[in-house]
mmCIF file of C-alpha atoms in Angstrom:
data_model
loop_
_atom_site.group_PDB
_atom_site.id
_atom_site.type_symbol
_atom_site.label_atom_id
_atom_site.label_comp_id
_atom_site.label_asym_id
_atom_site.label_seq_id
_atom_site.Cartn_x
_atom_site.Cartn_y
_atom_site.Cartn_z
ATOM 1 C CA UNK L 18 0.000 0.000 0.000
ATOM 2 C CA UNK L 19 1.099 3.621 -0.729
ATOM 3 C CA UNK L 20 0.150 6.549 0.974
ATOM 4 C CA UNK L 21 -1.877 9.996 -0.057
ATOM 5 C CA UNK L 22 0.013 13.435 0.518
ATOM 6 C CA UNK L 23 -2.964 16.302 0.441
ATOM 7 C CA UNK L 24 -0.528 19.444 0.028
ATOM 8 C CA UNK L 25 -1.500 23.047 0.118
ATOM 9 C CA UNK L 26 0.588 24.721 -2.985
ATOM 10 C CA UNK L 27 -0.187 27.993 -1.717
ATOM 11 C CA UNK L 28 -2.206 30.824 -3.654
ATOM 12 C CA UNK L 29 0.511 31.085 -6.386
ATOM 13 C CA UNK L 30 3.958 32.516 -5.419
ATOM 14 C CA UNK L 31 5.378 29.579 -5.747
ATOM 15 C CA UNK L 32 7.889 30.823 -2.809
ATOM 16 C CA UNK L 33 4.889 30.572 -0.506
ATOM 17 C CA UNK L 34 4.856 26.851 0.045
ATOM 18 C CA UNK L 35 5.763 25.044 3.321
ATOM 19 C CA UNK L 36 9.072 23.196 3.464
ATOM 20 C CA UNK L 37 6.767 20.222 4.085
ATOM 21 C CA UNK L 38 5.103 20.354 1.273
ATOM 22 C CA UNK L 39 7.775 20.964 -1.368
ATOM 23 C CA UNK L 40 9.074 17.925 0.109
ATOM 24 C CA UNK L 41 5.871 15.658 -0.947
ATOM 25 C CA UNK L 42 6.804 17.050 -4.570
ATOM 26 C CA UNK L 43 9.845 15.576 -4.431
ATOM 27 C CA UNK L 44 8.939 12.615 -2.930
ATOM 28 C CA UNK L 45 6.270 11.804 -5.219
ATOM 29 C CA UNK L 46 6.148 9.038 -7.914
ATOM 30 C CA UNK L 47 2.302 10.681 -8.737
ATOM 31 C CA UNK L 48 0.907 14.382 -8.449
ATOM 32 C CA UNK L 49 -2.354 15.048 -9.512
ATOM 33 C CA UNK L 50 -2.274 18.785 -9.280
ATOM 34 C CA UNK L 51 -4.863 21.669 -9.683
ATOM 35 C CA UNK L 52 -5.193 24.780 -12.067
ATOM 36 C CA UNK L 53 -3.992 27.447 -9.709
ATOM 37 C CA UNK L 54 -0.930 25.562 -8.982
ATOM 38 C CA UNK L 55 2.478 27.329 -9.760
ATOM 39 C CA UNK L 56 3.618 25.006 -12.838
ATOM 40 C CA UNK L 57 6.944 26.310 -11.053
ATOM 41 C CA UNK L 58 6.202 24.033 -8.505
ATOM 42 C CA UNK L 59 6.431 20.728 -10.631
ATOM 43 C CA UNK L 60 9.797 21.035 -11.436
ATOM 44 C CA UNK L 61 10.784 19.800 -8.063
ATOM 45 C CA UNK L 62 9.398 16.536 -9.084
ATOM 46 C CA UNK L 63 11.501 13.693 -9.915
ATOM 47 C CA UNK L 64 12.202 13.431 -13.185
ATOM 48 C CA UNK L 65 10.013 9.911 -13.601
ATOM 49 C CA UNK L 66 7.308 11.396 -11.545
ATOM 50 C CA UNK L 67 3.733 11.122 -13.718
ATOM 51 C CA UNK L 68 2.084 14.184 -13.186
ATOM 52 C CA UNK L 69 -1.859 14.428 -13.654
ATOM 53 C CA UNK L 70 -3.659 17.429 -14.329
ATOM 54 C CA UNK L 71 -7.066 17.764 -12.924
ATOM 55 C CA UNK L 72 -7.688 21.551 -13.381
ATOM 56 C CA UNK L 73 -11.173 23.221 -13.450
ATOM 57 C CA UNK L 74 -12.871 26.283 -14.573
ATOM 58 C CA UNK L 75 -15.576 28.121 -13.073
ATOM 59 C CA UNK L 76 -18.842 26.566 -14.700
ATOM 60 C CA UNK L 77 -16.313 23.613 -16.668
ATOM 61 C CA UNK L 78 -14.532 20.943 -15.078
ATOM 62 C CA UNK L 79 -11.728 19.069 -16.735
ATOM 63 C CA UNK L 80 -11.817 16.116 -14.282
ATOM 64 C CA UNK L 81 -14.698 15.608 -12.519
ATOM 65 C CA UNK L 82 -14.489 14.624 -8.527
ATOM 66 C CA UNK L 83 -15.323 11.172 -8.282
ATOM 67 C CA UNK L 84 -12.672 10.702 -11.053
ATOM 68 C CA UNK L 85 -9.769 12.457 -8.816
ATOM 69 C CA UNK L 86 -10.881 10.173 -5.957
ATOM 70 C CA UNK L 87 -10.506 7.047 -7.784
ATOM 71 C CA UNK L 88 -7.372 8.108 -9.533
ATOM 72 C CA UNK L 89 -5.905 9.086 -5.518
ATOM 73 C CA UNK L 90 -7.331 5.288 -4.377
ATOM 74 C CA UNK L 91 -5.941 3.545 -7.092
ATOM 75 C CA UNK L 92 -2.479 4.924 -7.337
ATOM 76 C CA UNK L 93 -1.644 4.493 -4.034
ATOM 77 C CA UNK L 94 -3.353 0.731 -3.895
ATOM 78 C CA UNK L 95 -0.315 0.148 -6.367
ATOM 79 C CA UNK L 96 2.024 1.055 -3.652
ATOM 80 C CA UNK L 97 2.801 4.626 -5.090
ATOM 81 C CA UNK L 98 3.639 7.825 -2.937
ATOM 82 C CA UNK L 99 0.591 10.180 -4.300
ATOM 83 C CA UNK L 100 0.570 13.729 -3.396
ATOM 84 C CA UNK L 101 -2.545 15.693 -4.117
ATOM 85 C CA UNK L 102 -1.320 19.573 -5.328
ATOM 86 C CA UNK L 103 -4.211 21.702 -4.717
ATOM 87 C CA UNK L 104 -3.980 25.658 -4.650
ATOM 88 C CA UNK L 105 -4.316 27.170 -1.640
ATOM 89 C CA UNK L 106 -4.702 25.174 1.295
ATOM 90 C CA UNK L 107 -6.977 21.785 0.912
ATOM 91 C CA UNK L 108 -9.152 22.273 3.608
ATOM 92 C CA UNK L 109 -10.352 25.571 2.975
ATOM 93 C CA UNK L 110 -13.183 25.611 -0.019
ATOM 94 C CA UNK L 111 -10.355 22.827 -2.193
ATOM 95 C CA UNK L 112 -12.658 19.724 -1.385
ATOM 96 C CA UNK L 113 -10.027 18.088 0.299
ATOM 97 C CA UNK L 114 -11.879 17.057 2.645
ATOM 98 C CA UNK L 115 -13.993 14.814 0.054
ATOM 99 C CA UNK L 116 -10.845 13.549 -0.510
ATOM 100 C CA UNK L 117 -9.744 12.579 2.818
ATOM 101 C CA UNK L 118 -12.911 11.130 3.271
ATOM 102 C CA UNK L 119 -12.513 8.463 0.280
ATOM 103 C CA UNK L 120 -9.019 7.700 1.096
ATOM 104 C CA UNK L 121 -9.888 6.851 5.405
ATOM 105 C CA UNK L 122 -13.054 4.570 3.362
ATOM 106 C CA UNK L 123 -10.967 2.357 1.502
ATOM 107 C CA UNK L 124 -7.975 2.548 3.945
ATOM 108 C CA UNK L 125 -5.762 4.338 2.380
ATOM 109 C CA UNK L 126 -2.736 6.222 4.475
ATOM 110 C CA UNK L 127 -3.165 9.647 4.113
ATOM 111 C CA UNK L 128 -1.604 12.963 5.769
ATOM 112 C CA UNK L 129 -2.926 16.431 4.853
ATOM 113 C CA UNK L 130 -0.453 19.801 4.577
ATOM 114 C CA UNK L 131 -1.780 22.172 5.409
ATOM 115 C CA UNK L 132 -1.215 25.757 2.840
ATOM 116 C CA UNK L 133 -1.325 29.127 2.940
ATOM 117 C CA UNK L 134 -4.965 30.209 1.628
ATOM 118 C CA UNK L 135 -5.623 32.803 -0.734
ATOM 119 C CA UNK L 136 -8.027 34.605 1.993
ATOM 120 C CA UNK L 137 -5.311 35.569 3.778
ATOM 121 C CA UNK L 138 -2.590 35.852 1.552
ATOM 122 C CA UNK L 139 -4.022 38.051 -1.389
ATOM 123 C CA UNK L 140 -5.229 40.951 1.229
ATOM 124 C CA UNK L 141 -1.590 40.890 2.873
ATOM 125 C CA UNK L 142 -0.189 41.321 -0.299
ATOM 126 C CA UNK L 143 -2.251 43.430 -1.780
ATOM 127 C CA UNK L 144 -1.587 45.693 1.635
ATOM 128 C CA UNK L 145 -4.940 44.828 3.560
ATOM 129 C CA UNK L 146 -4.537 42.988 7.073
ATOM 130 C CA UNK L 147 -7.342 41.208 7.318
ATOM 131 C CA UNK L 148 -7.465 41.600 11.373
ATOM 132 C CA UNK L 149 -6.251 44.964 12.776
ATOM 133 C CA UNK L 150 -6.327 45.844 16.777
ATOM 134 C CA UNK L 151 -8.133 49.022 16.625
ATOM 135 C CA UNK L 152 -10.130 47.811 13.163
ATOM 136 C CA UNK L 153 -10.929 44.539 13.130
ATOM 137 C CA UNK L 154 -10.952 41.748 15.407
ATOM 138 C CA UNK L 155 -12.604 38.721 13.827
ATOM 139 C CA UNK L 156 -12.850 37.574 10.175
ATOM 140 C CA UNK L 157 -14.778 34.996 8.039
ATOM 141 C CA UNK L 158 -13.924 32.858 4.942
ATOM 142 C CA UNK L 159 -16.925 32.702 2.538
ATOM 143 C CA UNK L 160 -17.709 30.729 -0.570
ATOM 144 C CA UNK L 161 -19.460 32.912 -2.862
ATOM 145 C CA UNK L 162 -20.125 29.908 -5.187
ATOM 146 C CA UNK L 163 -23.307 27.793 -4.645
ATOM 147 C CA UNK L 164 -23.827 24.280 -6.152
ATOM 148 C CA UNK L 165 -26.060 24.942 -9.053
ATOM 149 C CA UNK L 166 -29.697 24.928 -7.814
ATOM 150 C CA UNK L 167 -29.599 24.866 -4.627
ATOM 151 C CA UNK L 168 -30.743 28.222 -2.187
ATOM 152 C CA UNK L 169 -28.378 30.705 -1.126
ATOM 153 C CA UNK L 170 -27.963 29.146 2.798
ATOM 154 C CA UNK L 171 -25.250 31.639 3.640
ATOM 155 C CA UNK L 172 -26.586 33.378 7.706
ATOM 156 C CA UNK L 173 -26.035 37.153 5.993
ATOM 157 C CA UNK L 174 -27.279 38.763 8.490
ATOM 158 C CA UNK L 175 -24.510 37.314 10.620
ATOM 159 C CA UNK L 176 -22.318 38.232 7.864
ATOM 160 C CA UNK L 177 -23.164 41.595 7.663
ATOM 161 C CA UNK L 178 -23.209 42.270 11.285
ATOM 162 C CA UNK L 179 -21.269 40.089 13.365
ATOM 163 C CA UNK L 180 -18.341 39.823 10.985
ATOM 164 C CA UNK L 181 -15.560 42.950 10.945
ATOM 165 C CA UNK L 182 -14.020 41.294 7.555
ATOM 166 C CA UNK L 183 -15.048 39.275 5.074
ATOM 167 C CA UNK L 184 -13.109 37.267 2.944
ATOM 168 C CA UNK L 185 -14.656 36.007 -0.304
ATOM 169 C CA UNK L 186 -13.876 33.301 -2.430
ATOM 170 C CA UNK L 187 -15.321 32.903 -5.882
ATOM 171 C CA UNK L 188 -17.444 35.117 -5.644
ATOM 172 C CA UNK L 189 -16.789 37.704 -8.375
ATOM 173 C CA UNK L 190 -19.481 36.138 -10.686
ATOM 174 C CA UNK L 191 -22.192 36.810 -8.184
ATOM 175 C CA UNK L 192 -20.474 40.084 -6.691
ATOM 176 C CA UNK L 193 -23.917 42.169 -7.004
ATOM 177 C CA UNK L 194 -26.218 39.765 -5.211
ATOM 178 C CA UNK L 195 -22.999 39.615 -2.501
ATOM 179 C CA UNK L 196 -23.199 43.349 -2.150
ATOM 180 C CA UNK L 197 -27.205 43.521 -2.227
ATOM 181 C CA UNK L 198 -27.437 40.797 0.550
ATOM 182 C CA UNK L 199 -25.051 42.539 2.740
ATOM 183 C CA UNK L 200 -26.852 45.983 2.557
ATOM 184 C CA UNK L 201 -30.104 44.427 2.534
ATOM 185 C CA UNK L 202 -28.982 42.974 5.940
ATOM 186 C CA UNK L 203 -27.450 45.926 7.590
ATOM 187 C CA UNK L 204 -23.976 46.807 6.265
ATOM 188 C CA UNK L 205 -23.454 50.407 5.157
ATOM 189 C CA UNK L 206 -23.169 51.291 1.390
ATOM 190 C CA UNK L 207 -19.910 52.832 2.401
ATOM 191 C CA UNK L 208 -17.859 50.162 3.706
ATOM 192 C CA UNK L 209 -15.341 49.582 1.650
ATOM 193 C CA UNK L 210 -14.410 46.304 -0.672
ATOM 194 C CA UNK L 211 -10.951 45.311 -2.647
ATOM 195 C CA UNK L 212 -10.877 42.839 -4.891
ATOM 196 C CA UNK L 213 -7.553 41.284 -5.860
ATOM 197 C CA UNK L 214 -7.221 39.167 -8.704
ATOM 198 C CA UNK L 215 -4.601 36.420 -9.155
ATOM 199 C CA UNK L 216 -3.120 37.530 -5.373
ATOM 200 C CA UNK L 217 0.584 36.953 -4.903
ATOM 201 C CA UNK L 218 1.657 36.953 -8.305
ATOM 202 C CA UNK L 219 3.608 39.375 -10.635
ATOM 203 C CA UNK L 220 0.356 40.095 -12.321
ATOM 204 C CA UNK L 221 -1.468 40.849 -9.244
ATOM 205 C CA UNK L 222 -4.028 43.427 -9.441
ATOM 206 C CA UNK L 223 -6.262 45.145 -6.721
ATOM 207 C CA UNK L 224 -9.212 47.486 -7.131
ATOM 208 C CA UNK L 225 -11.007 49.079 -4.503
ATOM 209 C CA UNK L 226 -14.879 50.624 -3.952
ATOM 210 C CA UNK L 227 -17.790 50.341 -1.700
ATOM 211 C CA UNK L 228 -20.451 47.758 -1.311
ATOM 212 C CA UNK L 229 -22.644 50.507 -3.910
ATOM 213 C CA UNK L 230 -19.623 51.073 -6.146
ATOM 214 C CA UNK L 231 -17.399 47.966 -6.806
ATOM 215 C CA UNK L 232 -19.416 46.332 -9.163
ATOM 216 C CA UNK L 233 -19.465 49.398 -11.797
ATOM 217 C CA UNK L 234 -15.820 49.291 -11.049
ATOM 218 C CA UNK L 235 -14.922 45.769 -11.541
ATOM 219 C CA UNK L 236 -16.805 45.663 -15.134
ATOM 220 C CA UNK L 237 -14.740 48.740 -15.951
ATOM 221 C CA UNK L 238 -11.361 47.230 -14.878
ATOM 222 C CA UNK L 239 -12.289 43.892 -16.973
ATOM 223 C CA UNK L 240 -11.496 42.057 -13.208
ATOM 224 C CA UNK L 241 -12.027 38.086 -13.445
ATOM 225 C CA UNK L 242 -11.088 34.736 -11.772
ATOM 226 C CA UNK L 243 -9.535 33.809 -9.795
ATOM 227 C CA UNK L 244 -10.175 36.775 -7.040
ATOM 228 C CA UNK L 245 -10.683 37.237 -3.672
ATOM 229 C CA UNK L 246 -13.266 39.604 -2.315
ATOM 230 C CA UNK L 247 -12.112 41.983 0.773
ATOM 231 C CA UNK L 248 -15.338 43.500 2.495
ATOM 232 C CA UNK L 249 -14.445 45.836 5.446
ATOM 233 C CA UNK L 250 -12.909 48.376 7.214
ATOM 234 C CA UNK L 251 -9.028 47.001 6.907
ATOM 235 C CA UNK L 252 -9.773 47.972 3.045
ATOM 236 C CA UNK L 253 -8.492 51.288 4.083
ATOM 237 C CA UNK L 254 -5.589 50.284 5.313
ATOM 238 C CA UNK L 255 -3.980 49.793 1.966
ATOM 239 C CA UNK L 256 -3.678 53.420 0.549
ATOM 240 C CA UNK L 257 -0.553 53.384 3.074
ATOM 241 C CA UNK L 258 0.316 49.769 3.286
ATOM 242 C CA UNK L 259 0.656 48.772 -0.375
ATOM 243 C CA UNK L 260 4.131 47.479 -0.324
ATOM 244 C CA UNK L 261 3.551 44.498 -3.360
ATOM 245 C CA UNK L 262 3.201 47.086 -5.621
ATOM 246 C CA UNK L 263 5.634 49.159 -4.541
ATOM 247 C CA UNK L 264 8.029 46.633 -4.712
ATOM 248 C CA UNK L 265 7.556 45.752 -7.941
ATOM 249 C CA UNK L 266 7.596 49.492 -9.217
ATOM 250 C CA UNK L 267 10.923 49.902 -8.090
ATOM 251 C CA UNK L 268 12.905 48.218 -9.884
ATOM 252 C CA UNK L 269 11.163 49.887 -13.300
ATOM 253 C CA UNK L 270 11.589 53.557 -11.596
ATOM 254 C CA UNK L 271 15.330 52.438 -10.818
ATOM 255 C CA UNK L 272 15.648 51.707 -14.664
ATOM 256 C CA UNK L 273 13.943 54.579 -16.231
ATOM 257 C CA UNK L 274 16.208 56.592 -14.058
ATOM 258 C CA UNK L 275 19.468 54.651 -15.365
ATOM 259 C CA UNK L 276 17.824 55.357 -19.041
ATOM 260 C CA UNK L 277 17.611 59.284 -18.480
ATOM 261 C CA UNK L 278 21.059 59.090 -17.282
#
C-alpha cells in the first residue's frame, strides 16, 4: 500500500509553500495537481514522476471529482507515494476534505499539509490585514459559489453584522447579489471592498470601492477569476500599506532613471 500526501501549494507565489510540502513534490512518484498551482512548482518533481492534471474552470470541469478520488485510491493501492497539489490550502473551499474522506473509506494512508490560503494571503499582499487591533478583530472565509440549484444558505445577516471582515472566495461572478445581501442585511453602502485578482503573483491586481460602487468598477477594470473579495474596514488600510506594488515598481523607476542618465 502507498500513501496519499494532500498538500497546500499555496495561492501562487510559488515561494509561498511550506518546506513540508515541497518535500511531498519531491517525494512523489504521482501528483495530480490543480489549475492554480504554480507550474513552477512541478519542477521539483523527480524526473520519472507522472504528473496528472485535474484543473477546473468556473462553470467547466476538466476532471470531474469522483474521477480524482478514484485516480488518488488507485495509485496508491499500487504502492505509489501520491501527493494531491491543490492551490491554496486543501481544507479551505479545495474539497479536500472529500478527498480525505474516500481515502480513510478504503484505507488508504493519508496525511494532509496544510497551505497558505488565498483569503489571507491576497489581502496581505495586496496591503490589507485582514485583522487589525483598533479595526478589526474577527474575520470569516466565505464561498461565494453555490452548487447549481440549490438556495443561497449563507446566515447574511450574521455576515453583515457580526463579521468585521469578510473574505470572499469565488465570488466575483455573483459580486452584485454579494453586495445587495449585505446591505439588505445591515452593512453600510460605504464600507469599503478590494478585490484582488490572481493575489501573490507578478500580475497581481487590486481594485477598490464600496459595497454601492465595486461592481461598476470591476466591469470597468475587466477584473475576473480567480479573485478574492475583501469587504471591510481594513480595506483602508492599503492606501498606506501597499508594499507588493511598490516593490515591484521599483525596480522599473530604478531603470527609467538609469535610461535618463
Amino acid at each position: 500500500m502507498g500513501k496519499v500526501y494532500l498538500v497546500g501549494a499555496g495561492p501562487g507565489d510559488p515561494g509561498l509553500i511550506t518546506v513540508k510540502g515541497l518535500r511531498c513534490i519531491q517525494e512523489a512518484d504521482v501528483i495530480l495537481y490543480d489549475r492554480l498551482v504554480n507550474k513552477e512548482l512541478l519542477s521539483y518533481a523527480r524526473p520519472d514522476c507522472d504528473l496528472i492534471y485535474c484543473g477546473k474552470l468556473p462553470n467547466y470541469h476538466f476532471m470531474k471529482q469522483e474521477t480524482i478520488n478514484s485516480f488518488l485510491v488507485k495509485h496508491a493501492q499500487k504502492g505509489k507515494v501520491v501527493t494531491r497539489l491543490k492551490g491554496g490550502d486543501p481544507f479551505v473551499f479545495g474539497r479536500g476534505g472529500e478527498e480525505a474522506e474516500t481515502l480513510a473509506k478504503n484505507r488508504i494512508p493519508f496525511e494532509v499539509i496544510p497551505g497558505i490560503t488565498s483569503g489571507i494571503a491576497a489581502p496581505a499582499y495586496a496591503g490589507i490585514p485582514v485583522t487589525h487591533r483598533n479595526i478589526a478583530s474577527s474575520f470569516a472565509v466565505v464561498t461565494g459559489h453555490r452548487k447549481k440549484g440549490e438556495e443561497d444558505e449563507l446566515k447574511w445577516e450574521s455576515l453583515a453584522n457580526g463579521i468585521d471582515t469578510l473574505a470572499i472566495y469565488m465570488g466575483v461572478g455573483s459580486l452584485g447579489y454579494i453586495c445587495e445581501q449585505l446591505t439588505r442585511h445591515g452593512k453600510s453602502k460605504e464600507t469599503p471592498v478590494a478585490l484582488v485578482e490572481w493575489g501573490s503573483l507578478e500580475n497581481q491586481r487590486t481594485v477598490i470601492g464600496t459595497l454601492d460602487t465595486i461592481g461598476e468598477i470591476v466591469v470597468k477594470e475587466q477584473i475576473e477569476n480567480p479573485s478574492m473579495i475583501i469587504v471591510g474596514e481594513v480595506v483602508r488600510l492599503r492606501s498606506e500599506l501597499k508594499w507588493f506594488e511598490q516593490l515591484h515598481e521599483e525596480p522599473s523607476k530604478l531603470a527609467a532613471v538609469r535610461e535618463a542618465l
